[in-house]
Amino acid sequence: MKLWGGRFTSRADEIMEQFNTSLPVDHRLYREDIAGSLAHVTMLVQCDLLTPEEGELLVGGLQSILQDIEAGELKIEGNYEDIHSFVEMHLTERIGETGKKLHTARSRNDQVAVDMRLYAKNKAGEVMDSLQMLIDSLHTKAAANNVIMPGYTHLQRAQVVTFSHHLGAYAQMFKRDKKRVANAIEILDENPLGCGALAGTTHNIDRSVTTALLGFVKPVDNFLDGVSDRDYLLELMSDFSIVMMHLSRLSEELILWSSQEFKFINMADAYSTGSSIMPQKKNPDAAELIRGKTGRVYGSLFSLLTTLKGLPLTYNKDMQEDKEQFFDALDTVLDCIEIMSRMIDTLQVNADNMKAAIKAGFLNATEVADYLVSKGTAFRDAHEIVGKLIIYCEEQQKAIEDLTIDELAKFSGDIADDIYEYIDYENIITKGNKELMKQVRN
């Protein structure tokens, strides 16, 4: 069932009908489609393009369709080209010939553009809320586990940090992600209704009415751009890709930390799975799935970038492919954020194992060099001294702090008894600029 056909003399091939329909994908736009139509009707009445009676009839019909869909009494299915056709044809069936006036001064080009902007704007807000939930989970877990652990570079133990500060790093990443999504919302917040197919309309409409009713900041400035712009979807999907990259990095850490080699954390059973053959296994599958689904979101972004890269202005049917890619990326990122939040809420921290890993890794070596600098040794000389000290410790199978003062003094006459307090792991966290590591909620 179509909203066009007057200039055609034969039917489309049945396979083409199936190939052309987008209803199985764009059915989720029904709320936005009806909201856009309600605003459009109000504007048409105010501009005397519809009578108040016609407007009232159209509004009542549209509201009844929305209510029936929400109640499950009207299924979005059937031989309709898209959600726009579905709504308009059901409207005409319910209220008669007046339903055919709904499309006055409007094209499906600006109609789908407003649907997608409304949907993207609303869902981007949900992503921001979900990110805040994850940030809160990270802060809560961090505050409850301000224990020392190894910090790494090149996946080699480097310096002592706190688990709180480590989780705080991810909180900062997700805070930046929130800002990126907020920026995307600000940019997309323009109303394309009134652009028509590409060149506006000869009807004397008032775009400010629909702009206000739909909650947009302003109408789009250029009609051609208004119907063909999908930048806002690309920007959001780029933001989603960065979110997924951050989630994947955190997932990788959780996977490593929960391994028998690290034993830094225990993942809750609710977010782990077992093996069909090895009864002892507890696999961090939730984290692994997030890591894997990152590539899926990247793929959606690059698919849409590729679809749009060669399109002349204005609307082309290729653009129908924007929805499936955006919807899938959106659903994936929302699911992954929620699962990650729950994993963080329920994981247990093995503080003793973290401290033991510090003891075995010479993580106070930099502080020995700093100690020598505080005694007047040049840093490069101090660096060389400590390097030789580490070789000695490895040969003796001792930690730096376990060496006697006589052993330490062999490497520098500046070393005295006060070095032990200086290189104590708990004390290291409170020295100088490291004090900032306590500020996990900033």
PDB file of N, CA, C and O in Angstrom, residues 28 116 119-121 123-124 232-234 236-237 240 300 304 321-331:
ATOM      1  N   ARG A  28       9.734   1.530  14.573  1.00  0.00           N
ATOM      2  CA  ARG A  28       9.990   2.097  15.895  1.00  0.00           C
ATOM      3  C   ARG A  28       9.885   3.621  15.913  1.00  0.00           C
ATOM      4  O   ARG A  28       9.937   4.240  16.976  1.00  0.00           O
ATOM      5  N   MET A 116      13.516  11.188  12.293  1.00  0.00           N
ATOM      6  CA  MET A 116      14.832  10.712  12.704  1.00  0.00           C
ATOM      7  C   MET A 116      15.514  11.680  13.662  1.00  0.00           C
ATOM      8  O   MET A 116      16.195  11.272  14.598  1.00  0.00           O
ATOM      9  N   TYR A 119      13.817  11.238  17.040  1.00  0.00           N
ATOM     10  CA  TYR A 119      14.200   9.960  17.634  1.00  0.00           C
ATOM     11  C   TYR A 119      15.651  10.007  18.120  1.00  0.00           C
ATOM     12  O   TYR A 119      15.962   9.589  19.239  1.00  0.00           O
ATOM     13  N   ALA A 120      16.532  10.529  17.271  1.00  0.00           N
ATOM     14  CA  ALA A 120      17.947  10.603  17.634  1.00  0.00           C
ATOM     15  C   ALA A 120      18.157  11.489  18.860  1.00  0.00           C
ATOM     16  O   ALA A 120      18.951  11.165  19.756  1.00  0.00           O
ATOM     17  N   LYS A 121      17.440  12.598  18.910  1.00  0.00           N
ATOM     18  CA  LYS A 121      17.566  13.515  20.036  1.00  0.00           C
ATOM     19  C   LYS A 121      17.116  12.845  21.334  1.00  0.00           C
ATOM     20  O   LYS A 121      17.805  12.915  22.362  1.00  0.00           O
ATOM     21  N   LYS A 123      16.812   9.565  22.005  1.00  0.00           N
ATOM     22  CA  LYS A 123      17.644   8.415  22.363  1.00  0.00           C
ATOM     23  C   LYS A 123      19.049   8.846  22.800  1.00  0.00           C
ATOM     24  O   LYS A 123      19.664   8.189  23.640  1.00  0.00           O
ATOM     25  N   ALA A 124      19.538   9.925  22.221  1.00  0.00           N
ATOM     26  CA  ALA A 124      20.837  10.439  22.673  1.00  0.00           C
ATOM     27  C   ALA A 124      20.757  10.854  24.140  1.00  0.00           C
ATOM     28  O   ALA A 124      21.712  10.668  24.905  1.00  0.00           O
ATOM     29  N   TYR A 232      24.100  14.282  11.724  1.00  0.00           N
ATOM     30  CA  TYR A 232      23.836  14.098  13.146  1.00  0.00           C
ATOM     31  C   TYR A 232      23.859  12.623  13.526  1.00  0.00           C
ATOM     32  O   TYR A 232      24.264  12.266  14.642  1.00  0.00           O
ATOM     33  N   LEU A 233      23.448  11.756  12.594  1.00  0.00           N
ATOM     34  CA  LEU A 233      23.529  10.325  12.863  1.00  0.00           C
ATOM     35  C   LEU A 233      24.986   9.865  12.861  1.00  0.00           C
ATOM     36  O   LEU A 233      25.400   9.066  13.710  1.00  0.00           O
ATOM     37  N   LEU A 234      25.745  10.382  11.917  1.00  0.00           N
ATOM     38  CA  LEU A 234      27.168  10.039  11.874  1.00  0.00           C
ATOM     39  C   LEU A 234      27.889  10.511  13.131  1.00  0.00           C
ATOM     40  O   LEU A 234      28.736   9.802  13.678  1.00  0.00           O
ATOM     41  N   LEU A 236      26.586  11.060  16.144  1.00  0.00           N
ATOM     42  CA  LEU A 236      26.191  10.231  17.276  1.00  0.00           C
ATOM     43  C   LEU A 236      26.829   8.849  17.206  1.00  0.00           C
ATOM     44  O   LEU A 236      27.305   8.315  18.209  1.00  0.00           O
ATOM     45  N   MET A 237      26.863   8.274  16.003  1.00  0.00           N
ATOM     46  CA  MET A 237      27.480   6.956  15.863  1.00  0.00           C
ATOM     47  C   MET A 237      28.984   7.013  16.097  1.00  0.00           C
ATOM     48  O   MET A 237      29.579   6.052  16.600  1.00  0.00           O
ATOM     49  N   PHE A 240      29.132   7.037  19.769  1.00  0.00           N
ATOM     50  CA  PHE A 240      28.876   5.681  20.268  1.00  0.00           C
ATOM     51  C   PHE A 240      30.119   4.803  20.098  1.00  0.00           C
ATOM     52  O   PHE A 240      30.414   3.967  20.954  1.00  0.00           O
ATOM     53  N   SER A 300      28.771  -0.281  11.903  1.00  0.00           N
ATOM     54  CA  SER A 300      27.586   0.516  11.570  1.00  0.00           C
ATOM     55  C   SER A 300      27.984   1.925  11.141  1.00  0.00           C
ATOM     56  O   SER A 300      27.435   2.477  10.183  1.00  0.00           O
ATOM     57  N   LEU A 304      27.400   3.507   7.247  1.00  0.00           N
ATOM     58  CA  LEU A 304      26.659   4.717   6.900  1.00  0.00           C
ATOM     59  C   LEU A 304      27.564   5.755   6.237  1.00  0.00           C
ATOM     60  O   LEU A 304      27.142   6.443   5.296  1.00  0.00           O
ATOM     61  N   GLU A 321      18.902   3.362   4.274  1.00  0.00           N
ATOM     62  CA  GLU A 321      19.813   2.474   4.989  1.00  0.00           C
ATOM     63  C   GLU A 321      20.361   3.095   6.270  1.00  0.00           C
ATOM     64  O   GLU A 321      21.069   2.418   7.030  1.00  0.00           O
ATOM     65  N   ASP A 322      20.068   4.378   6.509  1.00  0.00           N
ATOM     66  CA  ASP A 322      20.591   5.010   7.722  1.00  0.00           C
ATOM     67  C   ASP A 322      19.982   4.416   8.985  1.00  0.00           C
ATOM     68  O   ASP A 322      20.650   4.294  10.013  1.00  0.00           O
ATOM     69  N   LYS A 323      18.718   4.029   8.903  1.00  0.00           N
ATOM     70  CA  LYS A 323      17.981   3.650  10.113  1.00  0.00           C
ATOM     71  C   LYS A 323      18.495   2.362  10.731  1.00  0.00           C
ATOM     72  O   LYS A 323      18.738   2.290  11.940  1.00  0.00           O
ATOM     73  N   GLU A 324      18.652   1.339   9.919  1.00  0.00           N
ATOM     74  CA  GLU A 324      19.066   0.058  10.473  1.00  0.00           C
ATOM     75  C   GLU A 324      20.432   0.165  11.135  1.00  0.00           C
ATOM     76  O   GLU A 324      20.663  -0.399  12.210  1.00  0.00           O
ATOM     77  N   GLN A 325      21.340   0.905  10.512  1.00  0.00           N
ATOM     78  CA  GLN A 325      22.674   1.058  11.083  1.00  0.00           C
ATOM     79  C   GLN A 325      22.630   1.857  12.382  1.00  0.00           C
ATOM     80  O   GLN A 325      23.272   1.493  13.375  1.00  0.00           O
ATOM     81  N   PHE A 326      21.868   2.954  12.387  1.00  0.00           N
ATOM     82  CA  PHE A 326      21.789   3.769  13.594  1.00  0.00           C
ATOM     83  C   PHE A 326      21.096   3.019  14.719  1.00  0.00           C
ATOM     84  O   PHE A 326      21.563   3.022  15.866  1.00  0.00           O
ATOM     85  N   PHE A 327      19.985   2.362  14.399  1.00  0.00           N
ATOM     86  CA  PHE A 327      19.244   1.647  15.428  1.00  0.00           C
ATOM     87  C   PHE A 327      20.105   0.554  16.067  1.00  0.00           C
ATOM     88  O   PHE A 327      20.099   0.368  17.285  1.00  0.00           O
ATOM     89  N   ASP A 328      20.838  -0.169  15.238  1.00  0.00           N
ATOM     90  CA  ASP A 328      21.650  -1.261  15.771  1.00  0.00           C
ATOM     91  C   ASP A 328      22.781  -0.723  16.651  1.00  0.00           C
ATOM     92  O   ASP A 328      23.051  -1.268  17.728  1.00  0.00           O
ATOM     93  N   ALA A 329      23.434   0.348  16.195  1.00  0.00           N
ATOM     94  CA  ALA A 329      24.501   0.943  17.001  1.00  0.00           C
ATOM     95  C   ALA A 329      23.941   1.469  18.322  1.00  0.00           C
ATOM     96  O   ALA A 329      24.551   1.295  19.390  1.00  0.00           O
ATOM     97  N   LEU A 330      22.782   2.110  18.265  1.00  0.00           N
ATOM     98  CA  LEU A 330      22.149   2.653  19.464  1.00  0.00           C
ATOM     99  C   LEU A 330      21.795   1.544  20.447  1.00  0.00           C
ATOM    100  O   LEU A 330      22.124   1.624  21.641  1.00  0.00           O
ATOM    101  N   ASP A 331      21.117   0.514  19.962  1.00  0.00           N
ATOM    102  CA  ASP A 331      20.716  -0.587  20.841  1.00  0.00           C
ATOM    103  C   ASP A 331      21.933  -1.245  21.472  1.00  0.00           C
ATOM    104  O   ASP A 331      21.927  -1.592  22.656  1.00  0.00           O
TER     105      ASP A 331
END
